[in-house]
C-alpha positions as a Python dict, from the first residue, in 0.01 Angstrom:
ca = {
    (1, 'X'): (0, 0, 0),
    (2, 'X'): (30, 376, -23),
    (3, 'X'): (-213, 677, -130),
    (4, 'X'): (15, 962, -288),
    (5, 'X'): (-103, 1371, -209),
    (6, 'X'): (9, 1685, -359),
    (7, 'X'): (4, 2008, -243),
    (8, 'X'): (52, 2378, -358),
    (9, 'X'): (-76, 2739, -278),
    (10, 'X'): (-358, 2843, -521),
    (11, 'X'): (-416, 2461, -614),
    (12, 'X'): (-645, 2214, -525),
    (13, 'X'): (-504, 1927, -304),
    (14, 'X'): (-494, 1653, -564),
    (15, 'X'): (-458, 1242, -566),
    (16, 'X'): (-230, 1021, -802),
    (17, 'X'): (-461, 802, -994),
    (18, 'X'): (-763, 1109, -958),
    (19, 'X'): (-934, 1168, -1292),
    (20, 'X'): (-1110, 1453, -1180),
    (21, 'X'): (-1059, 1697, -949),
    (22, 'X'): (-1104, 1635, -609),
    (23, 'X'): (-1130, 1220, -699),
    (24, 'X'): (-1004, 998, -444),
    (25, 'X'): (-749, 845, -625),
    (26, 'X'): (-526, 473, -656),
    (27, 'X'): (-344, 292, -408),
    (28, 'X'): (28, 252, -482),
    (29, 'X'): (160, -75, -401),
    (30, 'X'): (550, -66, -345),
    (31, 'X'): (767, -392, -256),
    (32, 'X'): (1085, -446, -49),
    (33, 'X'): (1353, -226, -236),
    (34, 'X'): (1078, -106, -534),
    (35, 'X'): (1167, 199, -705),
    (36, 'X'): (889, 395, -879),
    (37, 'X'): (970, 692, -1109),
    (38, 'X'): (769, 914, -1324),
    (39, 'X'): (490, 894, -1099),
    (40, 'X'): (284, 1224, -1206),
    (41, 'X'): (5, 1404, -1006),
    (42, 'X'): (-198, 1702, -1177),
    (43, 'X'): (-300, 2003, -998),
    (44, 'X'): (-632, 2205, -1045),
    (45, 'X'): (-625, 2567, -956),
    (46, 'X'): (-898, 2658, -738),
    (47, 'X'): (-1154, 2894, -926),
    (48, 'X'): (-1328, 3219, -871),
    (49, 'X'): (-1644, 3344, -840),
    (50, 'X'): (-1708, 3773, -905),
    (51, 'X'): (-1937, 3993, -989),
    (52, 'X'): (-2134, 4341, -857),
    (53, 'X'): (-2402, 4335, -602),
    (54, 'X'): (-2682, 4644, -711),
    (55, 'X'): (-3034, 4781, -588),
    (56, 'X'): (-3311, 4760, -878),
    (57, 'X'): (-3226, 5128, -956),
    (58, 'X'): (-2877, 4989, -1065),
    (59, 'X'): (-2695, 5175, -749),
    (60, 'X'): (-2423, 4948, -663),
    (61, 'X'): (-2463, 4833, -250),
    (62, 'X'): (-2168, 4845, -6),
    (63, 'X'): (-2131, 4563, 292),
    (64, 'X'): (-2335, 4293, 164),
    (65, 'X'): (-2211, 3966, 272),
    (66, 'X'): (-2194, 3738, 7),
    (67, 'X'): (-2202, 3346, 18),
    (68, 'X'): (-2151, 3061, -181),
    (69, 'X'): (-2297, 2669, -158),
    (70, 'X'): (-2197, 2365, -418),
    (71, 'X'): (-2364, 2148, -555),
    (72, 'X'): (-2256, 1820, -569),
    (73, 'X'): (-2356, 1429, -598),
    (74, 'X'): (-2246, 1145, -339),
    (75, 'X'): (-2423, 796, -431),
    (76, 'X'): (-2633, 962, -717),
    (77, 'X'): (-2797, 1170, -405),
    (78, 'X'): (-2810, 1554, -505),
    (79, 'X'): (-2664, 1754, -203),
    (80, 'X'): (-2604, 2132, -173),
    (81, 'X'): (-2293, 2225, 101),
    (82, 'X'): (-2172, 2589, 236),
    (83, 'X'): (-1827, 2641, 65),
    (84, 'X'): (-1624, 2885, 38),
    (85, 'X'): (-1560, 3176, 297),
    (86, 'X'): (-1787, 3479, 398),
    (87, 'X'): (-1719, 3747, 120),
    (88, 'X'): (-1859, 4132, 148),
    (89, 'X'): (-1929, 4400, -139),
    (90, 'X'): (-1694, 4651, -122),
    (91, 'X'): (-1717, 5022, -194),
    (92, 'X'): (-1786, 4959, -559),
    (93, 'X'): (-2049, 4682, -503),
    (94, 'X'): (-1781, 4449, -594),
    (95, 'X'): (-1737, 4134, -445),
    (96, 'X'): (-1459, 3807, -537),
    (97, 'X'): (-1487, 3419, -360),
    (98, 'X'): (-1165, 3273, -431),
    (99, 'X'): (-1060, 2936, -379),
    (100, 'X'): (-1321, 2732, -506),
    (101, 'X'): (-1344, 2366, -631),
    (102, 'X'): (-1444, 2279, -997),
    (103, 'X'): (-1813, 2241, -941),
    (104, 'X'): (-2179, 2466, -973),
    (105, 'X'): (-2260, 2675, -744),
    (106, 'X'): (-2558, 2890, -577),
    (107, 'X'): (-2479, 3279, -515),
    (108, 'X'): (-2642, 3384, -232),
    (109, 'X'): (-2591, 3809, -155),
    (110, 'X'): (-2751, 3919, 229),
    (111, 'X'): (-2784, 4254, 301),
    (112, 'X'): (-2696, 4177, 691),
    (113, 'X'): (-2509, 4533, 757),
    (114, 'X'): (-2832, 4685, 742),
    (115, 'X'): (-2967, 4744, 1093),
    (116, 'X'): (-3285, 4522, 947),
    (117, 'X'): (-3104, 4268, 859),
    (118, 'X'): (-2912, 3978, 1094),
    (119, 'X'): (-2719, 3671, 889),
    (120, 'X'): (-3016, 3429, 978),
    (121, 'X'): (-3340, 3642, 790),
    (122, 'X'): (-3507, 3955, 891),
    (123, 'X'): (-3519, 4108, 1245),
    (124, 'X'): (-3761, 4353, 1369),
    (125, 'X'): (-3780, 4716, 1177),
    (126, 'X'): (-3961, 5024, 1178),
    (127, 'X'): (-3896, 5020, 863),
    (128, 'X'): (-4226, 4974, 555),
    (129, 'X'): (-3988, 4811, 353),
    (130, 'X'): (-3615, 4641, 370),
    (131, 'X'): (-3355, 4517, 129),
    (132, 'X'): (-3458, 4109, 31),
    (133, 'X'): (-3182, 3882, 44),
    (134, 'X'): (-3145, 3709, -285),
    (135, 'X'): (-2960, 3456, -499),
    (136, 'X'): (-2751, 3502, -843),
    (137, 'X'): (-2904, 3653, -1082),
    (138, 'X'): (-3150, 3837, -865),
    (139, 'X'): (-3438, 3611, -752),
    (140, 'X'): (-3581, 3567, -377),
    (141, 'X'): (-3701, 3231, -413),
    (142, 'X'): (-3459, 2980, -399),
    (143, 'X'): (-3563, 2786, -649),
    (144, 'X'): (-3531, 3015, -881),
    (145, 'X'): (-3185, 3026, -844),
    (146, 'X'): (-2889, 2991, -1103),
    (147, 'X'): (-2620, 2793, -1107),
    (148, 'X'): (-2289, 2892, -1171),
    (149, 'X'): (-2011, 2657, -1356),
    (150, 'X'): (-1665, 2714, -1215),
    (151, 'X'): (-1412, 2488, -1389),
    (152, 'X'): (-1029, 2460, -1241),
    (153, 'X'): (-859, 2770, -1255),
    (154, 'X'): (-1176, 2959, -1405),
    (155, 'X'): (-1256, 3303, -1307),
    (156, 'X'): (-1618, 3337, -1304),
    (157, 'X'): (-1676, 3744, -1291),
    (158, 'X'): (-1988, 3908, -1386),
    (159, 'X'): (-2166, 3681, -1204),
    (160, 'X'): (-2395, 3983, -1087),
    (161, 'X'): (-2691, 4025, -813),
    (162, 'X'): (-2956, 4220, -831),
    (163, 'X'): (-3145, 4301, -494),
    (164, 'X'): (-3491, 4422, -431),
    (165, 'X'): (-3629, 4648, -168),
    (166, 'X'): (-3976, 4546, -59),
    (167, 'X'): (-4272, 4561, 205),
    (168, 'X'): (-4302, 4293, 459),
    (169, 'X'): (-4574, 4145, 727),
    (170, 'X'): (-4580, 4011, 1045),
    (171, 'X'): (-4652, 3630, 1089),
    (172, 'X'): (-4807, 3455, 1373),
    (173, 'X'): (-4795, 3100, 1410),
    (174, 'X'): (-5032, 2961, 1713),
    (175, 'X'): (-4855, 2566, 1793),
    (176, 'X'): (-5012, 2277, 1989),
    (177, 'X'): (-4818, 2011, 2161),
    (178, 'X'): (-4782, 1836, 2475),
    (179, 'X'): (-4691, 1988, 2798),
    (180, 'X'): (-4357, 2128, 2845),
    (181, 'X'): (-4248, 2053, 2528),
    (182, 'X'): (-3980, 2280, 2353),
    (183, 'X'): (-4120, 2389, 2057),
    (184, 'X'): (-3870, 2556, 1739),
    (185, 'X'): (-4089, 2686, 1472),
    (186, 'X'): (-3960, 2813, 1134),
    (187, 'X'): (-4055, 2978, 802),
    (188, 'X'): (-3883, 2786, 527),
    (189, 'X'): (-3833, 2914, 146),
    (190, 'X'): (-3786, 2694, -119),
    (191, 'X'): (-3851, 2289, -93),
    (192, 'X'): (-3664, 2158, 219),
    (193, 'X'): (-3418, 1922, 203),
    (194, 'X'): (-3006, 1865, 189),
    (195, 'X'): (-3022, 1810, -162),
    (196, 'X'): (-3232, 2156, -206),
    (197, 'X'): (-3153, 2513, -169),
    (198, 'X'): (-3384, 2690, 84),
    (199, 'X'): (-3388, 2966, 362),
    (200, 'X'): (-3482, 2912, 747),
    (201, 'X'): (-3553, 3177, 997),
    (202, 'X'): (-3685, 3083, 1369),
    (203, 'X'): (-3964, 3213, 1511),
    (204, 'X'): (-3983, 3401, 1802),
    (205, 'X'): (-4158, 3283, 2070),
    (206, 'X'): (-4425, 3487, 2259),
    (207, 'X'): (-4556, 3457, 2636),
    (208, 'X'): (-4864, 3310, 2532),
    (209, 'X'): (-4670, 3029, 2304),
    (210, 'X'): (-4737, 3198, 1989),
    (211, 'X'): (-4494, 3224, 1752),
    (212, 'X'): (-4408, 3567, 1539),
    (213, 'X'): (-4209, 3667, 1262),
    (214, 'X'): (-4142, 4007, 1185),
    (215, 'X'): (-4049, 4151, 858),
    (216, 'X'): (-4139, 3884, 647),
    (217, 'X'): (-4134, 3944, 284),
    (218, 'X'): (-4396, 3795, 27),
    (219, 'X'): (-4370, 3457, -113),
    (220, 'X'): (-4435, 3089, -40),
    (221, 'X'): (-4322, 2971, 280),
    (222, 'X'): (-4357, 2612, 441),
    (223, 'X'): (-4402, 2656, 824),
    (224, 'X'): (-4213, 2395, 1041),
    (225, 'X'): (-4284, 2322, 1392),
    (226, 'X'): (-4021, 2097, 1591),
    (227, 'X'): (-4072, 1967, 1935),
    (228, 'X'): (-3800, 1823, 2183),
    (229, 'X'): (-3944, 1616, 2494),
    (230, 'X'): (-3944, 1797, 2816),
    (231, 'X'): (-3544, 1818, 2948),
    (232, 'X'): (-3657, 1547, 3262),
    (233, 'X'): (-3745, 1278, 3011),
    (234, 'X'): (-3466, 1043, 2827),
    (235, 'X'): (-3366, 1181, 2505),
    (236, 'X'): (-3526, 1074, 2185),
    (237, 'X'): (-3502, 1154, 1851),
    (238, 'X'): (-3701, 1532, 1727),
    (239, 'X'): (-4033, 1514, 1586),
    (240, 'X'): (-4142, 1774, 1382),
    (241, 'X'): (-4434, 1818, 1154),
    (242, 'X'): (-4524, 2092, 844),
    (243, 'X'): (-4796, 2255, 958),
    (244, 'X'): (-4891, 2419, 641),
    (245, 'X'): (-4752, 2500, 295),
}
């Protein structure tokens, strides 16, 4: 019993027996001195995603990194997945993801060349107000978001984001938990979740065990506290609680 592949640059590795793209496939079952012809595979060509990344005075912005997560179903469980590589606006605002699977996906555009900006969420600034990430067609909040349709071979341009500048606040987050625990707290936009779309960013921890966040834009945030036992005890699964919402 066999499984046959196929392969080819700017296609989508593809099954015999698949009916879609990306399916697993049929077996083949071949006996002693079998000959099977016509056998046929079809290829998908991978799609694209495009578009222009611009300020809200319509001024096109240069460097922004630019990434793209599917959405997808295993079981009848919802899921959203990274795909596709790390893209960047070039000097036009103009960005292209190549190689993607048939499938929806979120747009997410992060402005992390600015010296505000790091790939995880805002950093410290002396800034009063920084450039927001945001997801296709312009929003902040994740679950606002749009989807995008790529089929096989589409091209998907004008899929444009629009990115807003605003102020921001410090957050401090004040945890209790038992001694010498090691305690992760996060802000998290949007519900949380593999099959949701949401941001993270870690807190930064203080000398007197408080927790801050600097240059945190408005919104609604969930704020998640995680604690590991101390490293001398055996290993058990993380706890973690929402504090607030």
């Amino acid at each position: 019993i066999y499984r046959l592949w196929a392969n080819r640059n700017g296609y989508l590795r593809s099954a015999y027996g698949a009916k879609r793209a990306g399916g697993s496939g049929s077996t083949i079952s071949v006996t002693a001195g079998q000959e099977l012809k016509d056998l046929r595979i079809p290829l998908y060509a991978f799609g694209v995603i495009a578009g222009t990344v611009r300020d809200a005075d319509g001024e096109p912005l240069v460097g922004v990194g630019i990434q793209t997560m599917r959405q997808h179903y295993d079981k009848g469980k919802r899921s959203v997945e990274m795909e596709g590589f790390n893209g960047r606006t070039d000097d036009l605002g103009q960005y292209r993801i190549p190689n993607l699977r048939p499938g929806r996906y979120y747009v997410q555009a992060q402005p992390d060349s600015e010296p505000a900006m790091q790939a995880n969420g805002p950093v410290r600034s002396m800034k009063k107000e920084i450039l927001l990430p945001a997801y296709y067609p312009g929003v902040t909040d994740p679950d606002l978001a749009r989807l995008v349709d790529v089929g096989a071979g589409a091209r998907a341009t004008g899929t444009d984001i629009t990115m807003a500048r605003s102020k921001v606040v410090r957050v401090t987050v004040k945890v209790t938990a038992p001694a010498k625990s090691e305690l992760a707290v996060s802000l998290v936009s949007g519900h949380m979740g593999s099959g949701s779309l949401s941001r993270q960013v870690e807190g930064e921890k203080k000398d007197d065990g408080k927790f801050e966040f600097h240059d945190v834009a408005p919104g609604p945030y969930t704020i998640l506290a995680e604690a590991q036992p101390p490293s001398d005890t055996p290993q058990t699964e993380p706890g973690f609680m929402v504090l607030d919402r």
